[in-house]
Short mmCIF file of C-alpha atoms in Angstrom, two decimals:
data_model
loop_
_atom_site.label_atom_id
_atom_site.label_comp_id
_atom_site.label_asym_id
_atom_site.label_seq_id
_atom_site.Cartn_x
_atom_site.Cartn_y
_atom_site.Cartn_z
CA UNK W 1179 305.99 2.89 -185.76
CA UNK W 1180 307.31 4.80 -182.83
CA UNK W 1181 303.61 6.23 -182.63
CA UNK W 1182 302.72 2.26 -181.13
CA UNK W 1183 303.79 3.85 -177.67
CA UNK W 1184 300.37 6.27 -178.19
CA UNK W 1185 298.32 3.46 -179.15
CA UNK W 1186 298.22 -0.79 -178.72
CA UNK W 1187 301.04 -0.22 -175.73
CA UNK W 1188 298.62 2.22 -174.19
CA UNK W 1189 295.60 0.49 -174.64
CA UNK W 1190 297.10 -2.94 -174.09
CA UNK W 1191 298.74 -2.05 -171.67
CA UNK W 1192 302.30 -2.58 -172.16
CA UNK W 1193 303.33 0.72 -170.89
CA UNK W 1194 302.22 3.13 -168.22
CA UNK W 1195 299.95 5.94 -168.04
CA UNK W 1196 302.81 7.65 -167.19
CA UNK W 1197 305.13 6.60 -169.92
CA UNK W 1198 302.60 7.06 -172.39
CA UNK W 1199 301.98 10.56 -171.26
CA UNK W 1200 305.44 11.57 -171.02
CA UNK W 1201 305.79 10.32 -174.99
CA UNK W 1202 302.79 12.29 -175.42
CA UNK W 1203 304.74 14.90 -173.90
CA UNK W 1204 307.65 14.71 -175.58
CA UNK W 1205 306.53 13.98 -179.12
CA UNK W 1206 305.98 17.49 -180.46
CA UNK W 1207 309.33 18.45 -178.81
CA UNK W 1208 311.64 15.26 -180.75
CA UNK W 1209 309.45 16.19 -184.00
CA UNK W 1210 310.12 19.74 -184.10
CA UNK W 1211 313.72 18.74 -183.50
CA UNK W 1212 313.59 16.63 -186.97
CA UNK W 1213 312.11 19.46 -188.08
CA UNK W 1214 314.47 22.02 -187.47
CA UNK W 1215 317.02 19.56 -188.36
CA UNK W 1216 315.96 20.09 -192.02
CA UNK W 1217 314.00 16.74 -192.57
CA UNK W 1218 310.09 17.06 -193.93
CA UNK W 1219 308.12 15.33 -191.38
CA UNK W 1220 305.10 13.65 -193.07
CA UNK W 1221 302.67 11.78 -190.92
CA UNK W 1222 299.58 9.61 -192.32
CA UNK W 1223 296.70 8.35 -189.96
CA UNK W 1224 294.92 6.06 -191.88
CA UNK W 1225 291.31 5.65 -190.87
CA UNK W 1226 289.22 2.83 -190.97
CA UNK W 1227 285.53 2.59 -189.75
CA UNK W 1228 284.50 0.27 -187.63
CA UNK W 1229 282.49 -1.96 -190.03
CA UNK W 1230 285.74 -2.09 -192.57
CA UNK W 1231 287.88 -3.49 -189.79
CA UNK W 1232 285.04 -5.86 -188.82
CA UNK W 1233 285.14 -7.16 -192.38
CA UNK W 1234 289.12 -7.29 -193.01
CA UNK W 1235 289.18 -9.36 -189.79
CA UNK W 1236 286.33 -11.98 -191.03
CA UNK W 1237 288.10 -12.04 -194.54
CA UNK W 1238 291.28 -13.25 -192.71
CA UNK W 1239 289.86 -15.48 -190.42
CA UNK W 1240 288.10 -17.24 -193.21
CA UNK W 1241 290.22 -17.37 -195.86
CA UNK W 1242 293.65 -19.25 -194.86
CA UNK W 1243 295.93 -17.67 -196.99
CA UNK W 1244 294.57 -14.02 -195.42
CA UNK W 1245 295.46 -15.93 -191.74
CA UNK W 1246 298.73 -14.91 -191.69
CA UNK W 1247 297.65 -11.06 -191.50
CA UNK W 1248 296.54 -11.60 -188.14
CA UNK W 1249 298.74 -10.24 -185.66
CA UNK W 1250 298.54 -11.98 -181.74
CA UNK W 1251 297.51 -7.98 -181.10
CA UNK W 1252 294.34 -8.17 -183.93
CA UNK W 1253 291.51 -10.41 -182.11
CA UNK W 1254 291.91 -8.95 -178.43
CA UNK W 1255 292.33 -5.36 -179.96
CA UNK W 1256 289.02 -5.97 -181.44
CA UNK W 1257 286.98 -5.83 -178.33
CA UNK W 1258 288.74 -2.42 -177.29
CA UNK W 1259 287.63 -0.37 -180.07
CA UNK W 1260 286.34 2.96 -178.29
CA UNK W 1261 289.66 2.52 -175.73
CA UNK W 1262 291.74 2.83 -179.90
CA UNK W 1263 289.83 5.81 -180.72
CA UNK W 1264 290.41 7.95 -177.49
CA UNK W 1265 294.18 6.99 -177.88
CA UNK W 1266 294.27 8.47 -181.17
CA UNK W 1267 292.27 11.36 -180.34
CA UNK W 1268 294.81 11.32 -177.29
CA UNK W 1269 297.81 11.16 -179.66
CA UNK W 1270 295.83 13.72 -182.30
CA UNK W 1271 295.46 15.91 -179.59
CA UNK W 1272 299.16 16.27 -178.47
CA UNK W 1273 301.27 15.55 -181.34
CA UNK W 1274 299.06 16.87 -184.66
CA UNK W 1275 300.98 20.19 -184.63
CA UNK W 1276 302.04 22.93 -187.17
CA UNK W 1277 305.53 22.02 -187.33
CA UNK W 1278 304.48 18.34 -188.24
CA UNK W 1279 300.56 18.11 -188.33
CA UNK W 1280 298.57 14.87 -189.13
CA UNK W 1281 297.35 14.08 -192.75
CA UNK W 1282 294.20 11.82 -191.94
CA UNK W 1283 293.36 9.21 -194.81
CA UNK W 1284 289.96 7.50 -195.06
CA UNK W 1285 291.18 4.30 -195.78
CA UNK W 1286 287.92 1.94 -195.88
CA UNK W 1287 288.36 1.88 -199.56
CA UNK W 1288 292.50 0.47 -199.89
CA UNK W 1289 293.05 1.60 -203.56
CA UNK W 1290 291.32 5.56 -203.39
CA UNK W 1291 293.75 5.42 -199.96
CA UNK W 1292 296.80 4.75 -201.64
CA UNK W 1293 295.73 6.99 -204.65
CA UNK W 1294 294.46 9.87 -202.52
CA UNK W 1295 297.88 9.48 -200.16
CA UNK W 1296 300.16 9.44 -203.04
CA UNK W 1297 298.50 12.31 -204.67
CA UNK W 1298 298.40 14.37 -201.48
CA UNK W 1299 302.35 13.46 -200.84
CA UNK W 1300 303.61 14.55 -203.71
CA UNK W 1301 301.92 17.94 -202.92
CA UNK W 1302 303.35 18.15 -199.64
CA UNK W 1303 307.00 17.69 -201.32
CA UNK W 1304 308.13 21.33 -203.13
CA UNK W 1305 308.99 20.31 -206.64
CA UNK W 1306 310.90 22.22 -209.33
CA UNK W 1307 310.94 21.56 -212.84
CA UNK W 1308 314.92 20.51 -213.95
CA UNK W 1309 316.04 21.70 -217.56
CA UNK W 1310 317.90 18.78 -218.84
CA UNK W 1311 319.56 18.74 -221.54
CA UNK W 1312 318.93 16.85 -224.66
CA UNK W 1313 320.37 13.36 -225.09
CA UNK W 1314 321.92 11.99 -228.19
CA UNK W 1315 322.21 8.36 -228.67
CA UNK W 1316 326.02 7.75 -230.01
CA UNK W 1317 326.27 5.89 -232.80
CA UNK W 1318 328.50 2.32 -232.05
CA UNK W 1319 331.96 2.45 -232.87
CA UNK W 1320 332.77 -0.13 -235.70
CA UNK W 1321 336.19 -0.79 -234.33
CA UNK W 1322 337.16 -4.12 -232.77
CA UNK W 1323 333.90 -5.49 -234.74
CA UNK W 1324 332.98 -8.98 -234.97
CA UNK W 1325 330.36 -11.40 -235.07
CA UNK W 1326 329.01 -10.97 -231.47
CA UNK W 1327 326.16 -13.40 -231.38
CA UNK W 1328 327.85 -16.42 -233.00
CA UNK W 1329 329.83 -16.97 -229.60
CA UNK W 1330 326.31 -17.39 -227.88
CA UNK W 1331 325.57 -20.38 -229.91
CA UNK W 1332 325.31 -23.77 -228.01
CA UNK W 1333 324.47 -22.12 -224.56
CA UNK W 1334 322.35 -22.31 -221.87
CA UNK W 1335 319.67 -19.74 -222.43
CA UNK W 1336 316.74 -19.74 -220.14
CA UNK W 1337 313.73 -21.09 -222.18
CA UNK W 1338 311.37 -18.49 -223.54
CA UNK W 1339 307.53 -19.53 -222.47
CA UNK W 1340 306.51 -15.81 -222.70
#
């Protein structure tokens, strides 16, 4: 996410206050940009409280085939929690506009999140109703007609277990 700039490069510190500001800056301007552009702009935060990310980082320290979900940013991230949240109230602050505003999920729970984002995405995107027309199977033509599944005989089909 280009949005990284606003958050674990800020708070890591692997770019300046003064490049993060001027992203900060110059967000809102790029987006509206898109915008005008013709593109739908749809931007999920997805929340997670303190005590859920406590728990998804035990799970995956415990369980080795979670391990791999650890990124080299996830353990010393951990200890800069409230320096995370005022970089995305930062980031909220300057970039959550009218022309492309924030949709902030409560994610503690990972299947309502997905359920509740889908659901609200599809609202955001205008939708219209098609008439199709109605489809008619053809019937096979006869010509040219032989015994197609004799010629199958003696093959290699992939054993059927299920």
């Amino acid at each position: 996410s280009w949005y990284n700039r606003a958050g674990v490069e800020y708070v890591m510190g692997f770019c300046t206050p003064e490049e993060h500001r001027r992203f900060l800056d110059r967000c809102p301007l790029i987006e509206q940009y898109i915008v005008d552009g013709g593109i739908q702009l749809i931007k999920f935060w997805l929340e997670v409280s303190e005590a859920e990310q406590k728990k998804r980082f035990e799970s995956r320290i415990e369980d080795p085939l979670k391990q791999w979900k650890l990124s080299a940013m996830d353990l010393p991230s951990r200890s800069k929690w409230y320096e995370y949240s005022r970089a995305r109230d930062m980031m909220l602050q300057a970039t959550d506009t009218e022309h492309a505003p924030w949709h902030i999920l409560r994610s503690d729970d990972k299947r309502r999140a997905r359920l509740n984002c889908i659901s609200h995405l599809l609202q955001l995107i205008p939708y219209e109703q098609i008439a199709r027309e109605e489809i008619k199977l053809p019937k096979r033509s006869e010509k040219g007609a032989y015994d197609d599944t004799i010629t199958l005989e003696g093959r290699r089909f992939v054993p059927e277990h299920f």
